[in-house]
mmCIF file with all atom_site columns, C-alpha atoms in Angstrom:
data_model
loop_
_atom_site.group_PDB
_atom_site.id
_atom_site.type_symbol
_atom_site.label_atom_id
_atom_site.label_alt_id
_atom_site.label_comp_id
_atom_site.label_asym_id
_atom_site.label_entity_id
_atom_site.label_seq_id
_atom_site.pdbx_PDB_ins_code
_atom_site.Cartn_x
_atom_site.Cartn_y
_atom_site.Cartn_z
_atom_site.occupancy
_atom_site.B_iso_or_equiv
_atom_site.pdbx_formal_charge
_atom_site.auth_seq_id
_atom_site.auth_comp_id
_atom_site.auth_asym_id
_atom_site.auth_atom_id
_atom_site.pdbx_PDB_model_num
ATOM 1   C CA . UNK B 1 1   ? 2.207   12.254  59.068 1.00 0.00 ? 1   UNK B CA 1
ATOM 2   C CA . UNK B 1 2   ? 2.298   16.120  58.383 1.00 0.00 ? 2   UNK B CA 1
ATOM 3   C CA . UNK B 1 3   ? -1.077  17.499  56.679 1.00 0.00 ? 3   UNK B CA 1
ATOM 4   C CA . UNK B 1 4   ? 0.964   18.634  53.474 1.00 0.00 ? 4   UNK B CA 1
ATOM 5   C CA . UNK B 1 5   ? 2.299   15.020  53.292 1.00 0.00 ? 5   UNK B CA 1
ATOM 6   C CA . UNK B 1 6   ? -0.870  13.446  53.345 1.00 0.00 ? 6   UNK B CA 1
ATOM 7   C CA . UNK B 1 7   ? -2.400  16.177  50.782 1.00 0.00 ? 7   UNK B CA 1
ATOM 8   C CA . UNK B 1 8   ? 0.478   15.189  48.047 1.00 0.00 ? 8   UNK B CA 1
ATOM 9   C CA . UNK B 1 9   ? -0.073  11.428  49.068 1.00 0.00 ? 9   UNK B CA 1
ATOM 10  C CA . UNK B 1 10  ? -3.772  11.554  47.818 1.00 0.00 ? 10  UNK B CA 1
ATOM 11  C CA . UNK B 1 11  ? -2.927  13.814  45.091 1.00 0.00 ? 11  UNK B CA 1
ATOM 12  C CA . UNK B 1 12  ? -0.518  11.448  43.703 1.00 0.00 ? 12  UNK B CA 1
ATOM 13  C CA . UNK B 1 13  ? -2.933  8.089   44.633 1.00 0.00 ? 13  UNK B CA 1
ATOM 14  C CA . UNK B 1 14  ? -5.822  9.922   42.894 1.00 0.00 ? 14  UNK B CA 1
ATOM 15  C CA . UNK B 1 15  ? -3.316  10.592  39.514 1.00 0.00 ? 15  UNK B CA 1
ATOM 16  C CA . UNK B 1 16  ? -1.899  6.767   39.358 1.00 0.00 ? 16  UNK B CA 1
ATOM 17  C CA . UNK B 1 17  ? -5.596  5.194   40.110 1.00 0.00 ? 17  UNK B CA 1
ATOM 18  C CA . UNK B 1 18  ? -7.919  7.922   38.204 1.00 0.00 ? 18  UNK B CA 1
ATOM 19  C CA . UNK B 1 19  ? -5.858  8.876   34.790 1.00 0.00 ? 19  UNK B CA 1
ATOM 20  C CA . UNK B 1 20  ? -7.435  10.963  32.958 1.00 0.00 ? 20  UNK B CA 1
ATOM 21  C CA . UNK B 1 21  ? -10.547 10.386  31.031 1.00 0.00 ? 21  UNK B CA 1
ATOM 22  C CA . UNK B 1 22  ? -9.923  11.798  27.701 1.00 0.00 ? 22  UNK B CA 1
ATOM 23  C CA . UNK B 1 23  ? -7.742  11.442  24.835 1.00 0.00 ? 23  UNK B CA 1
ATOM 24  C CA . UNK B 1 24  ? -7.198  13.504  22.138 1.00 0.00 ? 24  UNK B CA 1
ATOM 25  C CA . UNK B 1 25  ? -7.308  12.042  18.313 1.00 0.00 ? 25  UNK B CA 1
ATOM 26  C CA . UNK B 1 26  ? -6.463  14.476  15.678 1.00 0.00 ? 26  UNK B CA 1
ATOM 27  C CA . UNK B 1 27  ? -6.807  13.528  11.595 1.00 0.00 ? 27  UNK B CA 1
ATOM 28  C CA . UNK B 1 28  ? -4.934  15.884  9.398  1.00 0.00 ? 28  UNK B CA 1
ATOM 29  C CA . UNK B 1 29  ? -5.457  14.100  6.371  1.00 0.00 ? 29  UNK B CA 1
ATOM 30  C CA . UNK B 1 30  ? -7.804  11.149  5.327  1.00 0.00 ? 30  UNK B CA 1
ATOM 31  C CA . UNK B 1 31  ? -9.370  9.534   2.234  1.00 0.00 ? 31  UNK B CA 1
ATOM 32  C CA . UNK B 1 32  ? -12.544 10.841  3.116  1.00 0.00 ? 32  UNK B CA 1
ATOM 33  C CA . UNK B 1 33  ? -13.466 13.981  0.671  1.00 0.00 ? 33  UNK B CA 1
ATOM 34  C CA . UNK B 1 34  ? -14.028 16.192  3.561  1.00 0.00 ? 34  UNK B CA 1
ATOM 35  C CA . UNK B 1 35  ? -12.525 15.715  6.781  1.00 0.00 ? 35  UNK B CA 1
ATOM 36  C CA . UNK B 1 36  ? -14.793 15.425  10.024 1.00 0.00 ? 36  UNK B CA 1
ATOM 37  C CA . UNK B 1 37  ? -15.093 17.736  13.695 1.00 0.00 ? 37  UNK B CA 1
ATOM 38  C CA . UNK B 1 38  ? -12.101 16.589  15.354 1.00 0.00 ? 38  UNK B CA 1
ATOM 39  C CA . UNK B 1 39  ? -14.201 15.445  18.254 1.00 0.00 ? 39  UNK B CA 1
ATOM 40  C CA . UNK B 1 40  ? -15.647 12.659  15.897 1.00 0.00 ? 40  UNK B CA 1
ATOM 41  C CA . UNK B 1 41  ? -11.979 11.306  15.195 1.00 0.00 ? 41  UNK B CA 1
ATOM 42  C CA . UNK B 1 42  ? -11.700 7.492   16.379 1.00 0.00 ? 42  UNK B CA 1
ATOM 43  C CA . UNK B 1 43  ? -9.248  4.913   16.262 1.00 0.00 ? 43  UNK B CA 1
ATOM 44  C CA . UNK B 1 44  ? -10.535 1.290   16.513 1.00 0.00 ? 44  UNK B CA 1
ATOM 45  C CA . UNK B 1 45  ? -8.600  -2.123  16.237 1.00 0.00 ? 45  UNK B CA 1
ATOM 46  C CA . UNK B 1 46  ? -8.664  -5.556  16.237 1.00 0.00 ? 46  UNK B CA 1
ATOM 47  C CA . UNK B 1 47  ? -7.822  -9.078  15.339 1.00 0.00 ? 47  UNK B CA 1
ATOM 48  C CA . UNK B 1 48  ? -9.340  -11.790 12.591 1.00 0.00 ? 48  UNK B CA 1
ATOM 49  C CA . UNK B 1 49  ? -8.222  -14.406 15.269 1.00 0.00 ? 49  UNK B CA 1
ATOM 50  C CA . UNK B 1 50  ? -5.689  -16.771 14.554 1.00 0.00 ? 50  UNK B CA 1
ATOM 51  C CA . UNK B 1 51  ? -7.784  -19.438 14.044 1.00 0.00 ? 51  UNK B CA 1
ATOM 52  C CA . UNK B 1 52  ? -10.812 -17.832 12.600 1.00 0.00 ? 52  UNK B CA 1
ATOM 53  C CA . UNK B 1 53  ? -9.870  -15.839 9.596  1.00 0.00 ? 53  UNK B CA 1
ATOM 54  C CA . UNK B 1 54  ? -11.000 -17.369 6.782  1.00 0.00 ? 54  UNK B CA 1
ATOM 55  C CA . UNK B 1 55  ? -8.428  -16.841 3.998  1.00 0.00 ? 55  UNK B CA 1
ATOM 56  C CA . UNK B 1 56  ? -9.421  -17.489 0.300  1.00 0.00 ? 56  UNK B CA 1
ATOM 57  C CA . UNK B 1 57  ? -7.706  -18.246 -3.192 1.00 0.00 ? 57  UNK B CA 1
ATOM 58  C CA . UNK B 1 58  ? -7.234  -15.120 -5.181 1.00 0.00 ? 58  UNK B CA 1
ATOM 59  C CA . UNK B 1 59  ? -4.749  -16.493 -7.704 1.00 0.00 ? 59  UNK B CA 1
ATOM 60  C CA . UNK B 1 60  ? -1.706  -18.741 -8.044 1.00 0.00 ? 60  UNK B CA 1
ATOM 61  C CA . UNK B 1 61  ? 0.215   -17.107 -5.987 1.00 0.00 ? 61  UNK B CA 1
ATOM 62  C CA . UNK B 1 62  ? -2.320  -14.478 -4.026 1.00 0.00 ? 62  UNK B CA 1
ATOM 63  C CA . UNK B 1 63  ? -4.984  -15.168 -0.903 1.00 0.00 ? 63  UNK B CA 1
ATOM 64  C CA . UNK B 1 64  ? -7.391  -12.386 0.705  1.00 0.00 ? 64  UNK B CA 1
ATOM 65  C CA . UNK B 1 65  ? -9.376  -12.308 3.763  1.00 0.00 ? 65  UNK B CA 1
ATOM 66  C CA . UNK B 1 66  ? -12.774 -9.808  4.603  1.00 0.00 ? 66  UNK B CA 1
ATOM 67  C CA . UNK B 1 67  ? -11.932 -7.709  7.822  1.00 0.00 ? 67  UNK B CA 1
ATOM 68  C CA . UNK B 1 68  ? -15.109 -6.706  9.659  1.00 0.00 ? 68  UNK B CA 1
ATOM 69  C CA . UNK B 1 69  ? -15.058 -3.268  11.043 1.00 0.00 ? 69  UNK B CA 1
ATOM 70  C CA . UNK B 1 70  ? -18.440 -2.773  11.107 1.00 0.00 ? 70  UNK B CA 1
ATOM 71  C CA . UNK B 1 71  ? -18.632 -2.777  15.204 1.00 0.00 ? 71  UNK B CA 1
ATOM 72  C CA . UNK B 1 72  ? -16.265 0.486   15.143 1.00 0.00 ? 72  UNK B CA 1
ATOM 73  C CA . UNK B 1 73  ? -18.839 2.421   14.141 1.00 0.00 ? 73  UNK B CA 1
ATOM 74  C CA . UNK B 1 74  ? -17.295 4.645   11.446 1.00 0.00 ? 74  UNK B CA 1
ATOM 75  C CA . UNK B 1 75  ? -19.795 7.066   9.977  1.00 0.00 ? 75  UNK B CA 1
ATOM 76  C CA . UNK B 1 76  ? -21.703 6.807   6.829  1.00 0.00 ? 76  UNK B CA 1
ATOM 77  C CA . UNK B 1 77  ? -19.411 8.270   4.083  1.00 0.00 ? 77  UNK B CA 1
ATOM 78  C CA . UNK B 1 78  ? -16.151 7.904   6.560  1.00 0.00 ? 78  UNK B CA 1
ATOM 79  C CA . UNK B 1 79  ? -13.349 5.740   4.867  1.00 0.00 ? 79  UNK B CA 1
ATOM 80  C CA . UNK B 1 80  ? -10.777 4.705   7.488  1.00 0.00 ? 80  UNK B CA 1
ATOM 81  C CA . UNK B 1 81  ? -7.260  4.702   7.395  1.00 0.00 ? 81  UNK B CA 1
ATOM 82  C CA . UNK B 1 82  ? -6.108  1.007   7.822  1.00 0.00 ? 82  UNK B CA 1
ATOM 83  C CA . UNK B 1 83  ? -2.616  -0.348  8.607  1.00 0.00 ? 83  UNK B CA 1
ATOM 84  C CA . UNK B 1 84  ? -2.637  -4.260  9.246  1.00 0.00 ? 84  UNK B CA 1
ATOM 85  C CA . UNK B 1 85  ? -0.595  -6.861  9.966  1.00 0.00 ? 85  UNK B CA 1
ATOM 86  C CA . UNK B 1 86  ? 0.006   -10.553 9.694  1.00 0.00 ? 86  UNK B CA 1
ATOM 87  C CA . UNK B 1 87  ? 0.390   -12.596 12.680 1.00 0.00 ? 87  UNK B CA 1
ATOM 88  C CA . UNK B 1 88  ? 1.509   -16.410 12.507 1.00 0.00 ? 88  UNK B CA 1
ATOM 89  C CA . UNK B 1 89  ? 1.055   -18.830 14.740 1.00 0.00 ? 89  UNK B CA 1
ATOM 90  C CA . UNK B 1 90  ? 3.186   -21.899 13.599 1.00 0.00 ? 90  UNK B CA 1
ATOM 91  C CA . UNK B 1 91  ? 6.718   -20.810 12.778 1.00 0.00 ? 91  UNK B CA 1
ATOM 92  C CA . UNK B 1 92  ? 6.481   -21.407 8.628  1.00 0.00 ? 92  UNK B CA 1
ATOM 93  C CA . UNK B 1 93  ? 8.446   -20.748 5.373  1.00 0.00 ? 93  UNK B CA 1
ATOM 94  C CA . UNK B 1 94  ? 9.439   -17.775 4.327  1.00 0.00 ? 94  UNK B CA 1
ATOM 95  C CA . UNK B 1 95  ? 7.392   -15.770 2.476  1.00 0.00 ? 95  UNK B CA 1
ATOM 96  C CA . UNK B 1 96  ? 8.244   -13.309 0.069  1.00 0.00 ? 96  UNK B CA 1
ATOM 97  C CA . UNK B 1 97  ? 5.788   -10.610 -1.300 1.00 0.00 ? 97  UNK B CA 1
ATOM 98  C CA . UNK B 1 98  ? 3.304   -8.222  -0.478 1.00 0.00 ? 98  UNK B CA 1
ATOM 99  C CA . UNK B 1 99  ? 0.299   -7.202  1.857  1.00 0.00 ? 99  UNK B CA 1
ATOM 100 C CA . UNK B 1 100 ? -2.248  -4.863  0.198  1.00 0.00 ? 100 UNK B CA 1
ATOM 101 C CA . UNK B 1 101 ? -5.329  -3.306  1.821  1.00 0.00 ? 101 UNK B CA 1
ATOM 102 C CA . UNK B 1 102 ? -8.114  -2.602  -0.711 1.00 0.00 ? 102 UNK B CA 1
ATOM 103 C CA . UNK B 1 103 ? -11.666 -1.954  -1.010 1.00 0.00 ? 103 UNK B CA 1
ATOM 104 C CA . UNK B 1 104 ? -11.901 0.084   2.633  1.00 0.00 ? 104 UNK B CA 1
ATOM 105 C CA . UNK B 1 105 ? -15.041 1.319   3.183  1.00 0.00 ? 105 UNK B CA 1
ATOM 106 C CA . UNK B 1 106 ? -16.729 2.161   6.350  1.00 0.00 ? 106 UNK B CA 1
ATOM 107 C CA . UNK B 1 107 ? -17.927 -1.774  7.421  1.00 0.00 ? 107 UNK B CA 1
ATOM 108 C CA . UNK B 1 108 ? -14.468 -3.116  6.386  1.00 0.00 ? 108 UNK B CA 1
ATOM 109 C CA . UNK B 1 109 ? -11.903 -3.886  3.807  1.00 0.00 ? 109 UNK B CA 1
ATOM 110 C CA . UNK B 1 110 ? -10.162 -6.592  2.182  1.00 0.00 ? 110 UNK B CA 1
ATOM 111 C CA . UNK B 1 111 ? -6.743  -7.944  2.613  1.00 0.00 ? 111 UNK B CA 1
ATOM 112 C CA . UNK B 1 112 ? -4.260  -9.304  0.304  1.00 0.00 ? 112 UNK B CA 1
ATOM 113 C CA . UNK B 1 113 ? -1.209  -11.585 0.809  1.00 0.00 ? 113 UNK B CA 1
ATOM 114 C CA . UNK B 1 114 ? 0.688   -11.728 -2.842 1.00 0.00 ? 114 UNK B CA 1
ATOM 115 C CA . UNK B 1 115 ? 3.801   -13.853 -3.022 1.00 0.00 ? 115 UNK B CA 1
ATOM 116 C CA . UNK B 1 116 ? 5.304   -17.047 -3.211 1.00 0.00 ? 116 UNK B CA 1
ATOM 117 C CA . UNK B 1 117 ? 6.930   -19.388 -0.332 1.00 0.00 ? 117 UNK B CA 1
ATOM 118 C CA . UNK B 1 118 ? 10.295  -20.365 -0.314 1.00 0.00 ? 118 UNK B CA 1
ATOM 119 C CA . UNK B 1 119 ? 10.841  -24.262 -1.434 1.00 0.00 ? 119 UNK B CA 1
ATOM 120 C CA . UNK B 1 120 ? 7.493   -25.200 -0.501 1.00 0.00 ? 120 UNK B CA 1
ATOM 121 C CA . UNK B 1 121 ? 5.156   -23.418 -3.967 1.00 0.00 ? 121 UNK B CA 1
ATOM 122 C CA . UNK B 1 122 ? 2.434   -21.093 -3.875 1.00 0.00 ? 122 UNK B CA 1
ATOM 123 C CA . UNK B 1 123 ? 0.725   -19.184 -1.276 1.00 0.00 ? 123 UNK B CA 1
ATOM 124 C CA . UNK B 1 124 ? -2.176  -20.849 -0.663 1.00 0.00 ? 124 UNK B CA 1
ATOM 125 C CA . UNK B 1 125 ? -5.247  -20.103 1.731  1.00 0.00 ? 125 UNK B CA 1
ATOM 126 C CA . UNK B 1 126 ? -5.040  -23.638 3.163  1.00 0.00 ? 126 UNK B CA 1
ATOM 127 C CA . UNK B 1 127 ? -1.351  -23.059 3.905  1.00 0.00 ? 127 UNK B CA 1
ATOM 128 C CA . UNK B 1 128 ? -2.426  -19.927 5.759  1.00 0.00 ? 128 UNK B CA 1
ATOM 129 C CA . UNK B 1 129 ? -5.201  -21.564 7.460  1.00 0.00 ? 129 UNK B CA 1
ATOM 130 C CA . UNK B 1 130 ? -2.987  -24.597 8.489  1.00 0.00 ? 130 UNK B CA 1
ATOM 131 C CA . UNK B 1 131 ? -0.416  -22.134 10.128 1.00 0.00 ? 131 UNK B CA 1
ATOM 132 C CA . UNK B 1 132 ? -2.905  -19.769 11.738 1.00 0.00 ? 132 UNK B CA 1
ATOM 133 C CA . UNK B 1 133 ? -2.428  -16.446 10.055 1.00 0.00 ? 133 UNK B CA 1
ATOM 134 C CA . UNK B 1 134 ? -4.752  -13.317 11.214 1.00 0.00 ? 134 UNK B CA 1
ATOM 135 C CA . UNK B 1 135 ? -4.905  -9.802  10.308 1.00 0.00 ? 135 UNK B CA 1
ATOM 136 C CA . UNK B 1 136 ? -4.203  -7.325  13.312 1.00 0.00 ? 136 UNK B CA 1
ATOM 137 C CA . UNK B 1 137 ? -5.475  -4.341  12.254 1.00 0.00 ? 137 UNK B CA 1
ATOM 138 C CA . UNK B 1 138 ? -5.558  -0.711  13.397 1.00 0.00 ? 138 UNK B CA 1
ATOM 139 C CA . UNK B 1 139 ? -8.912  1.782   11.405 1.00 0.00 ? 139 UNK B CA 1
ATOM 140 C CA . UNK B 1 140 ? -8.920  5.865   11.835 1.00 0.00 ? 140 UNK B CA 1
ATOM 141 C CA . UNK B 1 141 ? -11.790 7.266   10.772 1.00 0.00 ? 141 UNK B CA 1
ATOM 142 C CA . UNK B 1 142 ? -14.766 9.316   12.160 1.00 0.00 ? 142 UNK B CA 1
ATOM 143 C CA . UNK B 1 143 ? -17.649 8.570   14.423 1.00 0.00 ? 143 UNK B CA 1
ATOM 144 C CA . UNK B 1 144 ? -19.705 11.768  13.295 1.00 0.00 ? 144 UNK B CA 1
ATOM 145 C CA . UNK B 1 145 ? -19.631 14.020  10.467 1.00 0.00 ? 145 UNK B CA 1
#
């Protein structure tokens, strides 16, 4: 094996096992008043867990759930950007309504499910419970201000 070879061999191993180290996040707009250093900008995510969310009655037809961010470590004063979803783990009823993210604040939010299931009633939090719904959510905030 020629020297050149071997060179581009080990230049191309070192690429595929050693990618590179940073990424870069950029905010361009945010709820926060003021936005912060672009080095500060961080994207964290997670899961309620299918079986551990604990959803509760809101109304008739409405359940929320508290999603704990607070292990992101968004700074003091820095109100993510959320976008969630709902993940089910038993195949159920359809449901028609909304999802609404409210009270976001820089340990977590709340999440509503409004709506009503076809031919079986109400939405109710044991009927989310039973089937395993969790939150997957994505938070963009800022680290540092």
């Amino acid at each position: 094996m020629s020297l050149k070879y071997t060179a581009l061999l080990t230049v191309q191993l070192l690429l595929l096992f050693h990618p590179a180290t940073s990424v870069t996040t950029k905010i361009v707009s945010s709820h926060a008043r003021e936005l912060g250093p672009e080095p500060c900008a961080l994207v964290c995510s997670g899961t309620t867990g299918k079986e551990t969310t604990s959803w509760r009655k809101w109304d008739s037809n409405s359940i929320y759930t508290y999603v704990d961010t607070s292990n992101c470590g968004f700074a003091p004063g820095s109100i993510p950007t959320v976008t969630t979803t709902v993940s089910v783990a038993a195949v159920s009823a359809q449901i028609t309504g909304t999802a609404q993210v409210a009270y976001v604040g820089t340990n977590g939010f709340r999440m509503y499910l409004h709506g009503f299931m076809d031919k079986a009633g109400d939405l109710t939090a044991k009927y989310a419970i039973d089937r395993d719904y969790a939150v997957n959510w994505l938070a963009i905030g800022f680290n540092c201000s």
